[in-house]
Amino acid sequence: MQARKPQAASIFGLKTPASANPIPSSSPAFGTPAHTLKPFAVAPTKATILPILLPPATLRPLAFRTFTKKHSLTLTSSALQELATFIGRHCGSGWREEGLAEKVLEEVAKSWKNRNGGVIVDGASAELKDILKTLEGNMSGGRITTGRELNRQNSLVLLDSSQEADLTNTRLGLRPTNALSRVDSSTSFGMSGLGVEEEELDDEGLSHPRKWLKVISAYDQPRLLYNVTKKHFEKDPSKPSLMPPASHKTTLFRNRYNVIHQRLLRNESFQSSTVATTKAVPALKRSNSSNLTTQQTYKITPIANLLGRHGSHHMLLGLLSVLPTGNLAINDLTGTISLDLSHAVAIPEDSAWFTPGMIVLVDGVYEEEEESTGKGLGGSNGVGGIIGGRFQGFFIGQPPCEKRKATLGVSGPDDHTIGGGFGWIDFLGVGSERAVGSKMRKLERRITRQSRRTQPSTLDPDAEAPSCARVVVIGELNLDQPRALQALRKILTVYATEPEGSTPMAFVLTGNFTQHAVMAGGGASGGSVEYKEYFDALASVLADFPELLRSATFAFVPGDNDGWASSFGAGAAVPLPRKPVPDLFTSRVRRAFATANANAEPGAAARPGPGPGGEAVWTSNPARLSVFGPAHEIVLFRDDMSARMRRTAVRLKAPTGPDDEETEPPAAAADGLDEDVEMMAASALDNTDVMDVDSAKTAEVPHDLRTARKLVKTVLDQGYLCPFRHAIRPAHWDHAAALHLYPLPTAMVLADPTAPPFCVTYEGCHVMNPGAVLVAGRRGVGRWVEYELGRTGRIRECLF
């Protein structure tokens, strides 16, 4: 119990009441106060607001200007009612004359965007209620009294001056003094802590590109789902699990289909013109968007709408699948129908793979069977069942890809933001394009110019000094092969001898780190002990290059033969995404980095670059490299995709000679593709040649280059890293969002030893395959890929 304070007797009390504003005086005639008086500051009286009943129709013009015109948001009637009630209660009759309502609407719109609320503002949503509840505590006299930003955690806290400045800088897209920790994707939506102030560039660490490099694991990426009703991406509210319910498998397919379907509807070739129409049947082809004609307008027919339309011509978008009878079928969200591709021709010819598990476009005719006429939907007898009859496909093609700039809504040489697109969506948790994209690109140009000035001059004045904004990609590195470690040592020697300050900012080493699944007893001798010894040998090689360990980030991407997944997969395809190599086996490698960083402290001040801080990141497969926030996104993926596509691909009709009349529509489609799709082939000698996918001189294109183009076009058109049946290449249903390639990354590392090494550009995405570090058939030759940020990669070789 608290001790009660003793009260003085009444005779010692003050006889006369104290004045409301006593003035101290030395005269005994006046009573001097016993305690020091507070400064003369009259407490402001809280302004009284007389609530009014504000009709929503009266507020609609002002809300339209603020939400729709200024912030590209759409207000529902329920949201307008909530805002009108809130403004009428807290702003009173001065909501229009004093501009009180405009400030409230502006703050609500900004808070809604910061919470990733979507394009449509719904009055029944919990986000809007939380925003108004938080804003209500800051209202005084109809005005927002606080000068700080509303907390994203929906709680008003008292901050000191430094914290208030940090939040203000974060809202403006600048880098806060103290790093902000990201709890989930909604915390970093729009405004992230990736920005930087002008005066902070004087810091030696912030003026290096590696400071803005971040390795993002597949399990750390935001899990987004496309909402067809709102036409927007939303965060998946469910908790991820490795053993989810069966309904999540349906959600995985539905999300894949919806993303590709909305991508097609944004394509001009699938937007019908209201001015002119044509009766001609459109052919399945792609063309330049600037040369659109009426013959290039297509319409996608749902499978359920084929009933009763025997002999009619349609174009279907659906998932290639295999029926229990062994026949091919195509299914969408409305139903399934048997598919006959015996006479189908790929558009363009031999330009992509078609395997069960891919979402494809099929152009053909629906044919009803005699015994199934009039039965309607079979199988499950409802929408979603198997439709009687078959669909005779004549042309089959991949869904057209969409460039990254079109998806994010940026245009122009300086990548200025324009209307449309998903620029406000934070796909990686590093900030959205509309919020920090332009600031990051300006920062990149400024740092690049500064790094070039600080680099030492080379002996040859005509030779360009190597840039530090490079990523070195080393292909499959089998540590159980001694020659692979010799090749790695030679590659690291090449970069260790470069001038100081021009060391690449990142090295990417991909598995399989063993030839066989040693965790499952594969190879001559298997087990966890031998597996750890292989990484100990890698640590001894890396320890010989302390300068590289101090100034670069090493990312290790596992393969199917690496632990722990290989212990039960035995080298077979394991579910994607797969987790990194456990720390139990990589302790010696991490110790080598710690030793190199510890020994760099005395002379770190005299060395240019980011200073001590090299690190080894054991990431998942796939993973992402984010450089300067959303400005550069590099996908890291290790898979034998080329061999798997060759095994499971559907065999189509063999192309015939040019004199055959049946091949005329595909030829026309190929001509239309020449203007739009360009591939860039890079070799060790020259990587600036631009080639078309389907050119008249197809015979002159090397076979390896055609194989690379075919693989790249298939993967990027699908927009998915695992376009196979789940029995062939399984995937974790709750983490499949990390396998999407939407929007397209700026670069992609597809480490596939079963495909020839290549560097190819398709629709603005630069795809690189280093192959294996040991060149097959050439003894003592090592190969890798060197990629410069914002440019193209090149294949390099060395002798060891």
JSON list of N, CA and C in Angstrom, two decimals, residues 378-429:
[
{"chain": "A", "resi": 378, "resn": "GLY", "atom": "N", "xyz": [-19.42, -32.69, -68.95]},
{"chain": "A", "resi": 378, "resn": "GLY", "atom": "CA", "xyz": [-19.29, -34.03, -68.40]},
{"chain": "A", "resi": 378, "resn": "GLY", "atom": "C", "xyz": [-18.41, -34.04, -67.18]},
{"chain": "A", "resi": 379, "resn": "GLY", "atom": "N", "xyz": [-18.09, -35.22, -66.74]},
{"chain": "A", "resi": 379, "resn": "GLY", "atom": "CA", "xyz": [-17.20, -35.33, -65.57]},
{"chain": "A", "resi": 379, "resn": "GLY", "atom": "C", "xyz": [-17.92, -34.93, -64.31]},
{"chain": "A", "resi": 380, "resn": "SER", "atom": "N", "xyz": [-17.64, -33.73, -63.81]},
{"chain": "A", "resi": 380, "resn": "SER", "atom": "CA", "xyz": [-18.22, -33.26, -62.56]},
{"chain": "A", "resi": 380, "resn": "SER", "atom": "C", "xyz": [-19.56, -32.59, -62.76]},
{"chain": "A", "resi": 381, "resn": "ASN", "atom": "N", "xyz": [-20.06, -32.49, -64.00]},
{"chain": "A", "resi": 381, "resn": "ASN", "atom": "CA", "xyz": [-21.38, -31.94, -64.28]},
{"chain": "A", "resi": 381, "resn": "ASN", "atom": "C", "xyz": [-21.57, -30.54, -63.70]},
{"chain": "A", "resi": 382, "resn": "GLY", "atom": "N", "xyz": [-20.77, -29.61, -64.13]},
{"chain": "A", "resi": 382, "resn": "GLY", "atom": "CA", "xyz": [-20.89, -28.24, -63.68]},
{"chain": "A", "resi": 382, "resn": "GLY", "atom": "C", "xyz": [-19.77, -27.42, -64.28]},
{"chain": "A", "resi": 383, "resn": "VAL", "atom": "N", "xyz": [-19.81, -26.14, -64.02]},
{"chain": "A", "resi": 383, "resn": "VAL", "atom": "CA", "xyz": [-18.76, -25.27, -64.51]},
{"chain": "A", "resi": 383, "resn": "VAL", "atom": "C", "xyz": [-17.44, -25.69, -63.87]},
{"chain": "A", "resi": 384, "resn": "GLY", "atom": "N", "xyz": [-16.47, -25.95, -64.68]},
{"chain": "A", "resi": 384, "resn": "GLY", "atom": "CA", "xyz": [-15.20, -26.47, -64.21]},
{"chain": "A", "resi": 384, "resn": "GLY", "atom": "C", "xyz": [-14.99, -27.92, -64.58]},
{"chain": "A", "resi": 385, "resn": "GLY", "atom": "N", "xyz": [-16.04, -28.58, -65.12]},
{"chain": "A", "resi": 385, "resn": "GLY", "atom": "CA", "xyz": [-15.89, -29.96, -65.54]},
{"chain": "A", "resi": 385, "resn": "GLY", "atom": "C", "xyz": [-15.31, -30.05, -66.93]},
{"chain": "A", "resi": 386, "resn": "ILE", "atom": "N", "xyz": [-15.27, -31.28, -67.47]},
{"chain": "A", "resi": 386, "resn": "ILE", "atom": "CA", "xyz": [-14.70, -31.55, -68.78]},
{"chain": "A", "resi": 386, "resn": "ILE", "atom": "C", "xyz": [-15.79, -31.39, -69.82]},
{"chain": "A", "resi": 387, "resn": "ILE", "atom": "N", "xyz": [-15.56, -30.57, -70.80]},
{"chain": "A", "resi": 387, "resn": "ILE", "atom": "CA", "xyz": [-16.52, -30.33, -71.87]},
{"chain": "A", "resi": 387, "resn": "ILE", "atom": "C", "xyz": [-16.40, -31.45, -72.89]},
{"chain": "A", "resi": 388, "resn": "GLY", "atom": "N", "xyz": [-17.54, -31.94, -73.36]},
{"chain": "A", "resi": 388, "resn": "GLY", "atom": "CA", "xyz": [-17.52, -32.97, -74.38]},
{"chain": "A", "resi": 388, "resn": "GLY", "atom": "C", "xyz": [-16.99, -32.44, -75.70]},
{"chain": "A", "resi": 389, "resn": "GLY", "atom": "N", "xyz": [-16.41, -33.34, -76.48]},
{"chain": "A", "resi": 389, "resn": "GLY", "atom": "CA", "xyz": [-15.82, -32.93, -77.73]},
{"chain": "A", "resi": 389, "resn": "GLY", "atom": "C", "xyz": [-14.33, -32.66, -77.57]},
{"chain": "A", "resi": 390, "resn": "ARG", "atom": "N", "xyz": [-13.79, -31.96, -78.55]},
{"chain": "A", "resi": 390, "resn": "ARG", "atom": "CA", "xyz": [-12.37, -31.64, -78.51]},
{"chain": "A", "resi": 390, "resn": "ARG", "atom": "C", "xyz": [-12.14, -30.31, -79.19]},
{"chain": "A", "resi": 391, "resn": "PHE", "atom": "N", "xyz": [-10.97, -29.75, -78.90]},
{"chain": "A", "resi": 391, "resn": "PHE", "atom": "CA", "xyz": [-10.58, -28.49, -79.53]},
{"chain": "A", "resi": 391, "resn": "PHE", "atom": "C", "xyz": [-9.41, -28.79, -80.46]},
{"chain": "A", "resi": 392, "resn": "GLN", "atom": "N", "xyz": [-9.64, -28.57, -81.73]},
{"chain": "A", "resi": 392, "resn": "GLN", "atom": "CA", "xyz": [-8.62, -28.82, -82.74]},
{"chain": "A", "resi": 392, "resn": "GLN", "atom": "C", "xyz": [-7.76, -27.57, -82.88]},
{"chain": "A", "resi": 393, "resn": "GLY", "atom": "N", "xyz": [-6.53, -27.64, -82.37]},
{"chain": "A", "resi": 393, "resn": "GLY", "atom": "CA", "xyz": [-5.64, -26.49, -82.41]},
{"chain": "A", "resi": 393, "resn": "GLY", "atom": "C", "xyz": [-4.84, -26.44, -83.69]},
{"chain": "A", "resi": 394, "resn": "PHE", "atom": "N", "xyz": [-4.80, -25.28, -84.30]},
{"chain": "A", "resi": 394, "resn": "PHE", "atom": "CA", "xyz": [-4.03, -25.06, -85.53]},
{"chain": "A", "resi": 394, "resn": "PHE", "atom": "C", "xyz": [-2.76, -24.26, -85.26]},
{"chain": "A", "resi": 395, "resn": "PHE", "atom": "N", "xyz": [-2.83, -23.32, -84.33]},
{"chain": "A", "resi": 395, "resn": "PHE", "atom": "CA", "xyz": [-1.67, -22.51, -83.98]},
{"chain": "A", "resi": 395, "resn": "PHE", "atom": "C", "xyz": [-1.57, -22.46, -82.47]},
{"chain": "A", "resi": 396, "resn": "ILE", "atom": "N", "xyz": [-0.35, -22.52, -81.97]},
{"chain": "A", "resi": 396, "resn": "ILE", "atom": "CA", "xyz": [-0.10, -22.46, -80.53]},
{"chain": "A", "resi": 396, "resn": "ILE", "atom": "C", "xyz": [1.08, -21.52, -80.30]},
{"chain": "A", "resi": 397, "resn": "GLY", "atom": "N", "xyz": [0.99, -20.71, -79.27]},
{"chain": "A", "resi": 397, "resn": "GLY", "atom": "CA", "xyz": [2.04, -19.74, -78.99]},
{"chain": "A", "resi": 397, "resn": "GLY", "atom": "C", "xyz": [2.08, -19.39, -77.52]},
{"chain": "A", "resi": 398, "resn": "GLN", "atom": "N", "xyz": [3.17, -18.77, -77.13]},
{"chain": "A", "resi": 398, "resn": "GLN", "atom": "CA", "xyz": [3.33, -18.31, -75.76]},
{"chain": "A", "resi": 398, "resn": "GLN", "atom": "C", "xyz": [2.60, -16.97, -75.58]},
{"chain": "A", "resi": 399, "resn": "PRO", "atom": "N", "xyz": [2.07, -16.69, -74.39]},
{"chain": "A", "resi": 399, "resn": "PRO", "atom": "CA", "xyz": [1.44, -15.36, -74.16]},
{"chain": "A", "resi": 399, "resn": "PRO", "atom": "C", "xyz": [2.49, -14.26, -74.26]},
{"chain": "A", "resi": 400, "resn": "PRO", "atom": "N", "xyz": [2.17, -13.17, -74.95]},
{"chain": "A", "resi": 400, "resn": "PRO", "atom": "CA", "xyz": [3.17, -12.10, -75.14]},
{"chain": "A", "resi": 400, "resn": "PRO", "atom": "C", "xyz": [3.70, -11.57, -73.83]},
{"chain": "A", "resi": 401, "resn": "CYS", "atom": "N", "xyz": [4.98, -11.28, -73.83]},
{"chain": "A", "resi": 401, "resn": "CYS", "atom": "CA", "xyz": [5.64, -10.75, -72.63]},
{"chain": "A", "resi": 401, "resn": "CYS", "atom": "C", "xyz": [5.39, -9.25, -72.53]},
{"chain": "A", "resi": 402, "resn": "GLU", "atom": "N", "xyz": [5.57, -8.71, -71.34]},
{"chain": "A", "resi": 402, "resn": "GLU", "atom": "CA", "xyz": [5.38, -7.28, -71.11]},
{"chain": "A", "resi": 402, "resn": "GLU", "atom": "C", "xyz": [6.66, -6.70, -70.52]},
{"chain": "A", "resi": 403, "resn": "LYS", "atom": "N", "xyz": [7.13, -5.61, -71.08]},
{"chain": "A", "resi": 403, "resn": "LYS", "atom": "CA", "xyz": [8.37, -5.01, -70.61]},
{"chain": "A", "resi": 403, "resn": "LYS", "atom": "C", "xyz": [8.21, -4.46, -69.19]},
{"chain": "A", "resi": 404, "resn": "ARG", "atom": "N", "xyz": [9.33, -4.36, -68.51]},
{"chain": "A", "resi": 404, "resn": "ARG", "atom": "CA", "xyz": [9.31, -3.91, -67.12]},
{"chain": "A", "resi": 404, "resn": "ARG", "atom": "C", "xyz": [8.80, -2.48, -67.00]},
{"chain": "A", "resi": 405, "resn": "LYS", "atom": "N", "xyz": [9.17, -1.63, -67.93]},
{"chain": "A", "resi": 405, "resn": "LYS", "atom": "CA", "xyz": [8.72, -0.24, -67.86]},
{"chain": "A", "resi": 405, "resn": "LYS", "atom": "C", "xyz": [7.22, -0.13, -68.04]},
{"chain": "A", "resi": 406, "resn": "ALA", "atom": "N", "xyz": [6.65, -0.96, -68.92]},
{"chain": "A", "resi": 406, "resn": "ALA", "atom": "CA", "xyz": [5.20, -0.92, -69.11]},
{"chain": "A", "resi": 406, "resn": "ALA", "atom": "C", "xyz": [4.47, -1.42, -67.87]},
{"chain": "A", "resi": 407, "resn": "THR", "atom": "N", "xyz": [5.02, -2.41, -67.19]},
{"chain": "A", "resi": 407, "resn": "THR", "atom": "CA", "xyz": [4.38, -2.93, -65.99]},
{"chain": "A", "resi": 407, "resn": "THR", "atom": "C", "xyz": [4.40, -1.91, -64.85]},
{"chain": "A", "resi": 408, "resn": "LEU", "atom": "N", "xyz": [5.53, -1.24, -64.69]},
{"chain": "A", "resi": 408, "resn": "LEU", "atom": "CA", "xyz": [5.68, -0.28, -63.58]},
{"chain": "A", "resi": 408, "resn": "LEU", "atom": "C", "xyz": [5.18, 1.11, -63.93]},
{"chain": "A", "resi": 409, "resn": "GLY", "atom": "N", "xyz": [4.86, 1.36, -65.20]},
{"chain": "A", "resi": 409, "resn": "GLY", "atom": "CA", "xyz": [4.34, 2.67, -65.58]},
{"chain": "A", "resi": 409, "resn": "GLY", "atom": "C", "xyz": [5.40, 3.74, -65.63]},
{"chain": "A", "resi": 410, "resn": "VAL", "atom": "N", "xyz": [6.58, 3.44, -66.17]},
{"chain": "A", "resi": 410, "resn": "VAL", "atom": "CA", "xyz": [7.64, 4.43, -66.33]},
{"chain": "A", "resi": 410, "resn": "VAL", "atom": "C", "xyz": [7.93, 4.56, -67.82]},
{"chain": "A", "resi": 411, "resn": "SER", "atom": "N", "xyz": [8.38, 5.75, -68.21]},
{"chain": "A", "resi": 411, "resn": "SER", "atom": "CA", "xyz": [8.64, 6.01, -69.61]},
{"chain": "A", "resi": 411, "resn": "SER", "atom": "C", "xyz": [9.67, 7.11, -69.72]},
{"chain": "A", "resi": 412, "resn": "GLY", "atom": "N", "xyz": [10.25, 7.23, -70.92]},
{"chain": "A", "resi": 412, "resn": "GLY", "atom": "CA", "xyz": [11.20, 8.30, -71.19]},
{"chain": "A", "resi": 412, "resn": "GLY", "atom": "C", "xyz": [12.62, 7.88, -70.91]},
{"chain": "A", "resi": 413, "resn": "PRO", "atom": "N", "xyz": [13.58, 8.68, -71.37]},
{"chain": "A", "resi": 413, "resn": "PRO", "atom": "CA", "xyz": [15.00, 8.34, -71.14]},
{"chain": "A", "resi": 413, "resn": "PRO", "atom": "C", "xyz": [15.38, 8.38, -69.68]},
{"chain": "A", "resi": 414, "resn": "ASP", "atom": "N", "xyz": [14.72, 9.25, -68.90]},
{"chain": "A", "resi": 414, "resn": "ASP", "atom": "CA", "xyz": [15.02, 9.34, -67.47]},
{"chain": "A", "resi": 414, "resn": "ASP", "atom": "C", "xyz": [14.08, 8.51, -66.63]},
{"chain": "A", "resi": 415, "resn": "ASP", "atom": "N", "xyz": [13.26, 7.66, -67.27]},
{"chain": "A", "resi": 415, "resn": "ASP", "atom": "CA", "xyz": [12.34, 6.77, -66.56]},
{"chain": "A", "resi": 415, "resn": "ASP", "atom": "C", "xyz": [11.39, 7.56, -65.67]},
{"chain": "A", "resi": 416, "resn": "HIS", "atom": "N", "xyz": [10.75, 8.58, -66.25]},
{"chain": "A", "resi": 416, "resn": "HIS", "atom": "CA", "xyz": [9.76, 9.33, -65.50]},
{"chain": "A", "resi": 416, "resn": "HIS", "atom": "C", "xyz": [8.49, 8.49, -65.36]},
{"chain": "A", "resi": 417, "resn": "THR", "atom": "N", "xyz": [7.83, 8.62, -64.24]},
{"chain": "A", "resi": 417, "resn": "THR", "atom": "CA", "xyz": [6.63, 7.85, -63.99]},
{"chain": "A", "resi": 417, "resn": "THR", "atom": "C", "xyz": [5.47, 8.45, -64.76]},
{"chain": "A", "resi": 418, "resn": "ILE", "atom": "N", "xyz": [4.61, 7.56, -65.28]},
{"chain": "A", "resi": 418, "resn": "ILE", "atom": "CA", "xyz": [3.42, 7.97, -66.00]},
{"chain": "A", "resi": 418, "resn": "ILE", "atom": "C", "xyz": [2.25, 7.25, -65.37]},
{"chain": "A", "resi": 419, "resn": "GLY", "atom": "N", "xyz": [1.06, 7.51, -65.88]},
{"chain": "A", "resi": 419, "resn": "GLY", "atom": "CA", "xyz": [-0.12, 6.88, -65.33]},
{"chain": "A", "resi": 419, "resn": "GLY", "atom": "C", "xyz": [-0.18, 5.41, -65.69]},
{"chain": "A", "resi": 420, "resn": "GLY", "atom": "N", "xyz": [-0.96, 4.64, -64.91]},
{"chain": "A", "resi": 420, "resn": "GLY", "atom": "CA", "xyz": [-1.13, 3.23, -65.18]},
{"chain": "A", "resi": 420, "resn": "GLY", "atom": "C", "xyz": [0.00, 2.40, -64.61]},
{"chain": "A", "resi": 421, "resn": "GLY", "atom": "N", "xyz": [-0.16, 1.08, -64.75]},
{"chain": "A", "resi": 421, "resn": "GLY", "atom": "CA", "xyz": [0.87, 0.18, -64.26]},
{"chain": "A", "resi": 421, "resn": "GLY", "atom": "C", "xyz": [0.75, -0.05, -62.76]},
{"chain": "A", "resi": 422, "resn": "PHE", "atom": "N", "xyz": [1.73, -0.77, -62.25]},
{"chain": "A", "resi": 422, "resn": "PHE", "atom": "CA", "xyz": [1.77, -1.12, -60.83]},
{"chain": "A", "resi": 422, "resn": "PHE", "atom": "C", "xyz": [3.00, -0.48, -60.17]},
{"chain": "A", "resi": 423, "resn": "GLY", "atom": "N", "xyz": [3.17, 0.81, -60.42]},
{"chain": "A", "resi": 423, "resn": "GLY", "atom": "CA", "xyz": [4.33, 1.51, -59.89]},
{"chain": "A", "resi": 423, "resn": "GLY", "atom": "C", "xyz": [4.33, 1.66, -58.39]},
{"chain": "A", "resi": 424, "resn": "TRP", "atom": "N", "xyz": [3.16, 1.61, -57.76]},
{"chain": "A", "resi": 424, "resn": "TRP", "atom": "CA", "xyz": [3.10, 1.78, -56.31]},
{"chain": "A", "resi": 424, "resn": "TRP", "atom": "C", "xyz": [3.24, 0.46, -55.56]},
{"chain": "A", "resi": 425, "resn": "ILE", "atom": "N", "xyz": [3.37, -0.66, -56.26]},
{"chain": "A", "resi": 425, "resn": "ILE", "atom": "CA", "xyz": [3.48, -1.96, -55.60]},
{"chain": "A", "resi": 425, "resn": "ILE", "atom": "C", "xyz": [4.95, -2.24, -55.30]},
{"chain": "A", "resi": 426, "resn": "ASP", "atom": "N", "xyz": [5.22, -2.62, -54.06]},
{"chain": "A", "resi": 426, "resn": "ASP", "atom": "CA", "xyz": [6.56, -2.99, -53.64]},
{"chain": "A", "resi": 426, "resn": "ASP", "atom": "C", "xyz": [6.68, -4.51, -53.77]},
{"chain": "A", "resi": 427, "resn": "PHE", "atom": "N", "xyz": [7.22, -4.99, -54.89]},
{"chain": "A", "resi": 427, "resn": "PHE", "atom": "CA", "xyz": [7.26, -6.41, -55.17]},
{"chain": "A", "resi": 427, "resn": "PHE", "atom": "C", "xyz": [8.36, -7.12, -54.39]},
{"chain": "A", "resi": 428, "resn": "LEU", "atom": "N", "xyz": [9.41, -6.40, -53.97]},
{"chain": "A", "resi": 428, "resn": "LEU", "atom": "CA", "xyz": [10.55, -7.04, -53.30]},
{"chain": "A", "resi": 428, "resn": "LEU", "atom": "C", "xyz": [10.74, -6.59, -51.86]},
{"chain": "A", "resi": 429, "resn": "GLY", "atom": "N", "xyz": [9.98, -5.63, -51.40]},
{"chain": "A", "resi": 429, "resn": "GLY", "atom": "CA", "xyz": [10.18, -5.13, -50.06]},
{"chain": "A", "resi": 429, "resn": "GLY", "atom": "C", "xyz": [11.31, -4.14, -49.93]}
]
